[in-house]
XYZ file of C-alpha atoms in Angstrom:
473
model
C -14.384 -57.262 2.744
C -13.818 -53.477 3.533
C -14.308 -50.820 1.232
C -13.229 -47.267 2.268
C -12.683 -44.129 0.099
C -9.959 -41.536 1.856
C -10.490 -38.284 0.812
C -8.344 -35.360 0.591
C -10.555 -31.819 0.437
C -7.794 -29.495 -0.879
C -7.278 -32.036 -3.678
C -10.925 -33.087 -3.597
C -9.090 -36.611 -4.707
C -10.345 -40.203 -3.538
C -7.918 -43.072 -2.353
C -9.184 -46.110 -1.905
C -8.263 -48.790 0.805
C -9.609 -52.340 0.203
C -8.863 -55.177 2.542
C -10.305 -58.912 2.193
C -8.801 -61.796 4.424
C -5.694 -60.049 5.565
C -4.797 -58.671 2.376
C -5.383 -54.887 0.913
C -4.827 -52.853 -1.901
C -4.346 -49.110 -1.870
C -5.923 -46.902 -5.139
C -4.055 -44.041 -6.254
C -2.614 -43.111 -2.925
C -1.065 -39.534 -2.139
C 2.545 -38.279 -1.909
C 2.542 -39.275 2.025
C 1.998 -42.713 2.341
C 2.106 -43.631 6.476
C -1.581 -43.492 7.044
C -2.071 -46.091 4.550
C 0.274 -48.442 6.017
C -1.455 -47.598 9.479
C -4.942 -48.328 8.370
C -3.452 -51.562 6.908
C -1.916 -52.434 10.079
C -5.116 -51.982 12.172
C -6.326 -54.767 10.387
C -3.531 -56.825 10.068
C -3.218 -56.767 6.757
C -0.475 -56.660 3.983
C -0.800 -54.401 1.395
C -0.403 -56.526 -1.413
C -1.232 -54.029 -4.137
C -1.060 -50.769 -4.991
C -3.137 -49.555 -7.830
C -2.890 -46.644 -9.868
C -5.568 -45.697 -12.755
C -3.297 -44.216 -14.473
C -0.094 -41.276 -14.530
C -1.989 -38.357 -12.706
C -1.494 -34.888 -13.830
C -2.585 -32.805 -10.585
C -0.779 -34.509 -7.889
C 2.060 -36.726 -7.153
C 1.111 -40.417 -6.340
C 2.713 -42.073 -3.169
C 3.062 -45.248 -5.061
C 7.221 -45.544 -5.096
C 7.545 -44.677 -1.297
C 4.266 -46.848 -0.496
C 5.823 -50.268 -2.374
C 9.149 -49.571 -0.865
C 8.079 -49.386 2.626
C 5.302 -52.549 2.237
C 6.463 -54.900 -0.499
C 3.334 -54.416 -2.269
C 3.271 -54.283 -5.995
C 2.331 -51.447 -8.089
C -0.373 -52.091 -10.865
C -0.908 -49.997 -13.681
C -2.834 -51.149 -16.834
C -1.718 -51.906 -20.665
C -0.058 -49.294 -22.453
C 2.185 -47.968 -19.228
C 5.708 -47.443 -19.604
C 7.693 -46.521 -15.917
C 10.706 -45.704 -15.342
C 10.627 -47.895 -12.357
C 9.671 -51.673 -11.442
C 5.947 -52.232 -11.941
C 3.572 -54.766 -13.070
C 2.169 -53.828 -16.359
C -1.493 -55.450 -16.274
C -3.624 -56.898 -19.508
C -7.054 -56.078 -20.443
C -8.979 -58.124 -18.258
C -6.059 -59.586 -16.163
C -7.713 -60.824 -12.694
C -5.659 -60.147 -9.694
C -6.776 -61.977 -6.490
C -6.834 -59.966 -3.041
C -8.055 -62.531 0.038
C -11.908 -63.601 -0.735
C -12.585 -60.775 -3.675
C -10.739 -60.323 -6.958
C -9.956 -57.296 -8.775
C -10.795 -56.752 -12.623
C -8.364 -54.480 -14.932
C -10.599 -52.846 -17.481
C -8.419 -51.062 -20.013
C -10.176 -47.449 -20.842
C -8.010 -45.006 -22.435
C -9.431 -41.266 -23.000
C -8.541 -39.533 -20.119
C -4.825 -40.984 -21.191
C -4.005 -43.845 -23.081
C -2.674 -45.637 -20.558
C -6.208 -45.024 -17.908
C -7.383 -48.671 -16.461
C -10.459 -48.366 -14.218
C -10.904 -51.515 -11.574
C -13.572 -53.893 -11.075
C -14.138 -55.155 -7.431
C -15.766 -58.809 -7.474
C -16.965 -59.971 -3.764
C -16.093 -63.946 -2.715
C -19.170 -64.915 -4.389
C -18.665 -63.760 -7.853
C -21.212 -60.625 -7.585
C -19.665 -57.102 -9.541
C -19.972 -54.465 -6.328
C -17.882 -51.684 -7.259
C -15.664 -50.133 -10.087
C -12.719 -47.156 -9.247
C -12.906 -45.397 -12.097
C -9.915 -42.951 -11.332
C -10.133 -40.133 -13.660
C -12.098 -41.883 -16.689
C -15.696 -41.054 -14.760
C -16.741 -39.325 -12.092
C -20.049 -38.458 -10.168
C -21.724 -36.057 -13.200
C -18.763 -35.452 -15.260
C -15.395 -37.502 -17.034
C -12.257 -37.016 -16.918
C -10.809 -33.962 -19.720
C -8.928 -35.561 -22.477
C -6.145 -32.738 -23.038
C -3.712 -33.394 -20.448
C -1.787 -36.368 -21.882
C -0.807 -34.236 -25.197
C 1.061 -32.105 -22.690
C 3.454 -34.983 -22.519
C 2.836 -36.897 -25.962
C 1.696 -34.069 -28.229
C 0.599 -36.654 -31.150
C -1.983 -37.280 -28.562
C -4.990 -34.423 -29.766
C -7.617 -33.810 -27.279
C -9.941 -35.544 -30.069
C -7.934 -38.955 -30.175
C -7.982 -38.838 -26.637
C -11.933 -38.254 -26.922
C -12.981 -40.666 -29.144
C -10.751 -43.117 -27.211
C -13.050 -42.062 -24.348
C -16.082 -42.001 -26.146
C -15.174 -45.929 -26.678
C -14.010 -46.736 -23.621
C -17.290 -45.576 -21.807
C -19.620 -47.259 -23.394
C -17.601 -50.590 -24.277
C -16.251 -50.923 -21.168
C -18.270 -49.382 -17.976
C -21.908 -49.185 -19.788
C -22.840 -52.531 -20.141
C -22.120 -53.388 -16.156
C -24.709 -53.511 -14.012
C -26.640 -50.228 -12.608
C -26.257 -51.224 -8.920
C -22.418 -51.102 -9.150
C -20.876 -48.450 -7.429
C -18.854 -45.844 -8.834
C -15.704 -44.919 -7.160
C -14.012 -41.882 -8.582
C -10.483 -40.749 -8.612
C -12.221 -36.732 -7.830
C -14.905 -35.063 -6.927
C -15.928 -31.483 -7.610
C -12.712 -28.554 -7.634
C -10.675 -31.053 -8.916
C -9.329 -29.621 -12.185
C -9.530 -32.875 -13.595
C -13.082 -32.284 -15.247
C -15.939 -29.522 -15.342
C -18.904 -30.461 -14.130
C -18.099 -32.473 -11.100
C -20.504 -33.173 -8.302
C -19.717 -32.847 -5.026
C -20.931 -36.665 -4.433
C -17.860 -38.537 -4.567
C -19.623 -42.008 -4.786
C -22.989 -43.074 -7.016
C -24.685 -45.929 -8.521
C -23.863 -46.492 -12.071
C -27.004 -46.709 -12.949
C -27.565 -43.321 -11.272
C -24.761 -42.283 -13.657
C -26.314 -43.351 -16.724
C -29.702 -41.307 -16.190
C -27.739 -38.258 -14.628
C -24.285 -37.783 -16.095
C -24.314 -35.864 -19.607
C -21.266 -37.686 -21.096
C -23.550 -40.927 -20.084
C -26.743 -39.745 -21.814
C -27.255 -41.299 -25.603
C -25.569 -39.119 -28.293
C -22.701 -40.053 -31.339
C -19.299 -39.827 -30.923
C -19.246 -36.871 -32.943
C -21.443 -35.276 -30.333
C -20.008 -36.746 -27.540
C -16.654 -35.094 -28.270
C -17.892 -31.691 -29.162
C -19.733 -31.794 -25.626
C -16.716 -33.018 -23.927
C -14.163 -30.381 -25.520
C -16.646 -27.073 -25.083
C -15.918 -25.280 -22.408
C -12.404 -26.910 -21.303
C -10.445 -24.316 -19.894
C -6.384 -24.647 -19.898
C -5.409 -26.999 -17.383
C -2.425 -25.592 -14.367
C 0.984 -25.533 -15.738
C 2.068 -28.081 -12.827
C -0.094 -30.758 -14.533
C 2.570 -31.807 -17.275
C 5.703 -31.795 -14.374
C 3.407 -34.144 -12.151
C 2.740 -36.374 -15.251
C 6.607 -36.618 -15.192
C 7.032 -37.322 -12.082
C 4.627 -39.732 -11.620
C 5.884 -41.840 -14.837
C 9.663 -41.474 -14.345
C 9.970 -41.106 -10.433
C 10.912 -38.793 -7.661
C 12.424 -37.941 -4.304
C 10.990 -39.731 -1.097
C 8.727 -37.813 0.952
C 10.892 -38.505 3.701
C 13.945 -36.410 2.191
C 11.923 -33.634 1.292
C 10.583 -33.473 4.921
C 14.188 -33.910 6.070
C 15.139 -30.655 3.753
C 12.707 -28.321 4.589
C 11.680 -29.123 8.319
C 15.014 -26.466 8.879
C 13.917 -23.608 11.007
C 15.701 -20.218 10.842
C 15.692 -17.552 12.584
C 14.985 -13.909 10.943
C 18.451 -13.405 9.922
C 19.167 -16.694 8.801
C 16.128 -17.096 6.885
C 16.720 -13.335 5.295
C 20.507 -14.597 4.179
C 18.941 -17.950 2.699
C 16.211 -16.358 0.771
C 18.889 -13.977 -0.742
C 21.759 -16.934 -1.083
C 19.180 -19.840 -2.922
C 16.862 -17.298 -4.623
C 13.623 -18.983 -2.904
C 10.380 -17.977 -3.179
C 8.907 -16.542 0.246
C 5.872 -17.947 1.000
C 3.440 -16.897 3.888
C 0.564 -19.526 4.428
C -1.034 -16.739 7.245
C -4.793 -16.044 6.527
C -5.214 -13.466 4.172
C -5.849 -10.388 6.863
C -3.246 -11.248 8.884
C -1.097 -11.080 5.959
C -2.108 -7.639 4.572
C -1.640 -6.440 7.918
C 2.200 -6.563 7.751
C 3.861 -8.836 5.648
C 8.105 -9.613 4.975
C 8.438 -7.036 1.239
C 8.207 -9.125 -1.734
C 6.251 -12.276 -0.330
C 3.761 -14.428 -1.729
C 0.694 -14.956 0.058
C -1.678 -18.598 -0.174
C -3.295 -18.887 2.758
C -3.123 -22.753 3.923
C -6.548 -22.799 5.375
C -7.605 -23.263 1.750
C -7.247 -24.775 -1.515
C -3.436 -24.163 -0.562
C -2.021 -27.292 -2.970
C -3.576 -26.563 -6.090
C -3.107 -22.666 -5.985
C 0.436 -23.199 -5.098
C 0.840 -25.602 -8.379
C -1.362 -23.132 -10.390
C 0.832 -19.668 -9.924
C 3.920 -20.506 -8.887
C 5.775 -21.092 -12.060
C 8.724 -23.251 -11.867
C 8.186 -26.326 -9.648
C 11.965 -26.698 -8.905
C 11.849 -23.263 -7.003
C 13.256 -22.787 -4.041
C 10.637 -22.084 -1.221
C 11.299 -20.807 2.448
C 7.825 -20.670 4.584
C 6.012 -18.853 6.934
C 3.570 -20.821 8.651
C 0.533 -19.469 10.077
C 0.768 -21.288 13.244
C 3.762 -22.463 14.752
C 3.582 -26.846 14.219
C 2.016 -26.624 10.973
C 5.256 -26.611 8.941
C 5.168 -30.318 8.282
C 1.556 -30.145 6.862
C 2.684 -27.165 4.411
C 5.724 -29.122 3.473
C 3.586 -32.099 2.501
C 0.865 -30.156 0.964
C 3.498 -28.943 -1.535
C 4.948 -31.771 -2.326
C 1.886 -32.951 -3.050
C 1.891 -31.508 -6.158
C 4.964 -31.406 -6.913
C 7.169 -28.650 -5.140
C 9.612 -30.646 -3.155
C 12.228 -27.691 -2.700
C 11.248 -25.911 1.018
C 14.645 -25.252 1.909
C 13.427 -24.178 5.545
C 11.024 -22.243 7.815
C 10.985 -19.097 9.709
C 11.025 -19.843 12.952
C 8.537 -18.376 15.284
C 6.487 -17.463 12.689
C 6.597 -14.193 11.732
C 6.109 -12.411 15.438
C 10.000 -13.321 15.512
C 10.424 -11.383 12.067
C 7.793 -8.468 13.437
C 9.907 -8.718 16.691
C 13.151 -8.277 14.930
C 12.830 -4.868 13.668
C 13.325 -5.994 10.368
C 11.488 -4.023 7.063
C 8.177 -5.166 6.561
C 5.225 -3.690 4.190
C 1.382 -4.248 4.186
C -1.777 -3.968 1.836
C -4.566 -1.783 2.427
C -7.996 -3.521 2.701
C -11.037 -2.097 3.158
C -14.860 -3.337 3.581
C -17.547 -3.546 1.024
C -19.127 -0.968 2.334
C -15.999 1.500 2.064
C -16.026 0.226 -1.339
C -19.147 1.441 -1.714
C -18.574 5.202 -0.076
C -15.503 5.346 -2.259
C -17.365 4.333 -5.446
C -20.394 7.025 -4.738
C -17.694 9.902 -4.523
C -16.290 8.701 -7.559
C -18.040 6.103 -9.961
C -15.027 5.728 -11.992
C -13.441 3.970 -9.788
C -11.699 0.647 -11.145
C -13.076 -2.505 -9.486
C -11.073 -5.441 -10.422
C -12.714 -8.937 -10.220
C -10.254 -11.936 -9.899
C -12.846 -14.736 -9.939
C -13.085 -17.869 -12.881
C -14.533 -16.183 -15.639
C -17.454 -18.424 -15.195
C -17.959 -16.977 -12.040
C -17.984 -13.704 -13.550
C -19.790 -13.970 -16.879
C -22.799 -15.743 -13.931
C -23.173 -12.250 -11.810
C -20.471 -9.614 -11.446
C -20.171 -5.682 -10.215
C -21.439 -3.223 -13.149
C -18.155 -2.147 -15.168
C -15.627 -3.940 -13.166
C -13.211 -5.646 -15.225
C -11.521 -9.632 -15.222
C -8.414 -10.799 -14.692
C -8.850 -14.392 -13.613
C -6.111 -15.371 -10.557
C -5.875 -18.971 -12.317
C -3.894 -17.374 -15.104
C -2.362 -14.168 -13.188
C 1.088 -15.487 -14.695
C -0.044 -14.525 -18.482
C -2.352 -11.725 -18.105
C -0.817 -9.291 -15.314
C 0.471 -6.883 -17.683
C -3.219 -5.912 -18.488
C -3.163 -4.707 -15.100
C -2.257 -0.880 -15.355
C 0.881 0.088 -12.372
C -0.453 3.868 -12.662
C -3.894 2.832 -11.499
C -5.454 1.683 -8.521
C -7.356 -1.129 -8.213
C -10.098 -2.163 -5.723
C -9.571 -6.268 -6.057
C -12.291 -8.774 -4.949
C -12.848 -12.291 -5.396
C -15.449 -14.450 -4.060
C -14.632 -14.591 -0.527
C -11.433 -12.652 0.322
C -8.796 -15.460 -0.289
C -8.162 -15.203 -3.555
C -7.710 -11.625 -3.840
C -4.943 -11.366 -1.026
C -2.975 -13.678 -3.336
C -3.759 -11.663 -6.679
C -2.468 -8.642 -4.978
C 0.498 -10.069 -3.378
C 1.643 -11.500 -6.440
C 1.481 -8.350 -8.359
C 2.894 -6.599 -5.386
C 5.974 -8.549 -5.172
C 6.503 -7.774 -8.990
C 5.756 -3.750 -8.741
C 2.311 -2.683 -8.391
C 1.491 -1.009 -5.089
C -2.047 0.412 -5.843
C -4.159 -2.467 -5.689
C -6.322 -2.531 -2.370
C -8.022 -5.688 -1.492
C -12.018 -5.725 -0.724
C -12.735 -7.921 2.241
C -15.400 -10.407 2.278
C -15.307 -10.151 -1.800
C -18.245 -10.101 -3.749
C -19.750 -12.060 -1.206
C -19.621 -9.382 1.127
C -20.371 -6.502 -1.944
C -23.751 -8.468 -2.678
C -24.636 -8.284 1.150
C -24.156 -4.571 1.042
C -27.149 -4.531 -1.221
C -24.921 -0.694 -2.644
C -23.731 -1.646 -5.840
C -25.588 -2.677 -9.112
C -24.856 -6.308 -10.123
C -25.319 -7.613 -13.365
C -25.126 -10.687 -15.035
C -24.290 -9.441 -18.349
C -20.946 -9.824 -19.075
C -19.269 -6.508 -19.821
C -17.072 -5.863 -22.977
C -14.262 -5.256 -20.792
C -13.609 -8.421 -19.581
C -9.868 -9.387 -19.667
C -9.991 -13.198 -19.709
């Protein structure tokens, strides 16, 4: 029997490949789907199976493309309804794969329909349990996502359904199982993930508040403080996932077009797309096509893009950062979602640059500019685009903010008449605050290299980790 998790950083999600006696079964696998069948194949074996722990808000499962091209049978547990063929499991329903069988434990919270998976070796011993998005390594999984889809569904149904599941289901097995989870920490999926992405239960039990002994009452209060609103993609992946979507292979077909400058110019302006430049965030700022959207791909590139950009059936047209990377942004996308790249610009933008065409750039200075700047005039207005929580924890004295995660709601609290020094944590997600607000008017924002990182090195400004009263969000 082989057990092996395949994660994917950007999503910081867990697939899971099992293969016993020539037969496997594939866990919640991503949008592309080829490296699944090759690990299969390097072992000669079929992929019977393929599991999913339930409809998944923050990506888009490869489960349609992966049963077409295998023959293998997708699982989901009691309660499922989708739109496409699929074997609706019972509570407790054994499925055989080779030597080692496979338990379906019904545990709705996360969403009603949330089965978790109980591995059982050739001699009858309980070794592992995928838990998808009903518990993970320190946290479980946030029960407001499936009222996005079925608002009768209140976060404190879903809850108490969790509340239930836990500890009738997965607390009574034995502590030396391991714990597979659907996510590990960044995933929006939870709070308090860990960046473990495997643990003993029993581990789990002593460590993991939502574990720890308490009432349901308790347990639900606990669970709902603190839950921040999840990214608007969430309920259009739900939707996907349940009623189906467009093979990866088509969307790779439509969007692996390159143009050249004036043919990507006439296609933004004929299809209305969305220009989006995946260069690192300096490079960007340097010079930059007017009006486009910078995520850098060397990132969290996926969930950003699925956070901010708004309507999931826009039309995109890329700039890579290096030339032979467009397939890997085109797939990143439709990871989550965004399977409308209508082409790519050719050369990258040196062939834009070496065009002649109009191009604009952001100014960017160090921290310790910042920190000239701010002695000649205090009142300078430092704008903070971290997670609140990062904020509220340790922040620049006075500066004010606006969270990136929700720029879409809360840019008109940014003043156009003012300027702006922006800073994040790092640098990354400030070049994307400003080039969204650029692209929509506001041309005095100047980004602060390095971020607060880089300000706290400087050892210039005074830090506090009082919140101030003028905090935005």
């Amino acid at each position: 029997m082989k057990i092996e998790q395949i994660y994917t950083g950007c999503l910081a999600h867990g697939a899971y490949y099992i293969e016993s006696n020539g037969e496997a079964v594939i866990i919640d696998p991503l949008r592309e789907v080829q490296p699944y069948i090759d690990r299969a194949e390097k072992d000669g074996a079929k992929i019977k199976y393929v599991l999913e722990t339930h409809f998944h808000a923050d990506f888009v499962s490869g489960h349609l493309d992966l049963a077409k091209k295998t023959g293998g049978t997708i699982v989901y547990g009691p309660t499922a309804k989708p739109g496409f063929e699929a074997h609706i499991a019972t509570d407790g329903e054994i499925l055989k794969v080779g030597n080692v069988t496979i338990k379906v434990l019904h545990t709705p919270g996360h969403t009603m329909e949330s089965s978790c998976f109980l591995l059982t070796d050739k001699d009858g011993k309980d070794v592992g349990i995928f838990t998808g998005d009903t518990l993970f390594i320190g946290d479980v999984g946030r029960p407001d996502l499936a009222q996005k889809v079925i608002p009768d569904l209140t976060q404190d149904k879903l809850a108490a359904h969790l509340y239930d599941s836990l500890h009738n289901k997965i607390m009574p097995l034995a502590d030396d199982i391991m714990v597979y989870p659907g996510h590990g920490a960044g995933s929006a999926c939870g709070k308090n993930m860990s960046k473990e992405t495997t643990d003993t239960l029993g581990n789990q039990k002593k460590t993991n508040y939502a574990l720890q002994p308490m009432s349901k009452e308790a347990f639900i209060e606990q669970l709902l403080d603190g839950l921040m609103p999840p990214p608007g993609y969430f309920p259009e992946n739900v939707l996907m996932n349940i009623k189906g979507y467009e093979s990866i292979d088509e969307v790779l077909d439509k969007g692996l077009r390159g143009l050249n400058p004036q043919e990507f110019e006439d296609t933004a302006n004929e299809t209305s797309a969305l220009v989006l430049d995946t260069r690192a965030p300096q490079n960007f700022a340097k010079a930059f096509i007017p009006n486009s959207i910078n995520i850098g791909i060397d990132g969290n590139f996926a969930p950003w893009a699925g956070a901010l950009i708004s309507d999931i059936k826009q039309n995109i047209l890329l700039i890579a950062a290096d030339e032979g990377r467009e397939e890997e942004i085109i797939t990143r996308l439709a990871r989550v979602g965004y399977d409308n790249t209508v082409g790519f610009l050719k050369g990258g933008f040196d062939s834009w640059k070496d065009s002649g065409k109009e191009m604009d750039h952001i100014e960017s200075i160090t921290a310790d500019e910042l920190a000239d700047r701010l002695a000649a005039n205090p009142d300078l207005n430092i704008l903070d685009v971290r997670k609140q929580s990062e904020h509220l924890s340790e922040h620049v004295l006075g500066s004010q903010n606006v969270a990136l995660d929700y720029i879409n709601d809360n840019f008109t609290q940014v003043d156009k008449n003012k300027t702006y020094y922006v800073h994040c944590a790092g640098g990354y997600r400030s070049m994307i605050f400003i080039s969204i607000l650029k692209a929509r008017g506001y041309n005095n924002l100047i980004d602060v290299q390095g971020g607060f990182s880089a300000i706290k090195e400087t050892g210039k400004f005074k830090v506090s980790d009082y919140v101030c009263p003028t905090t935005l969000l």
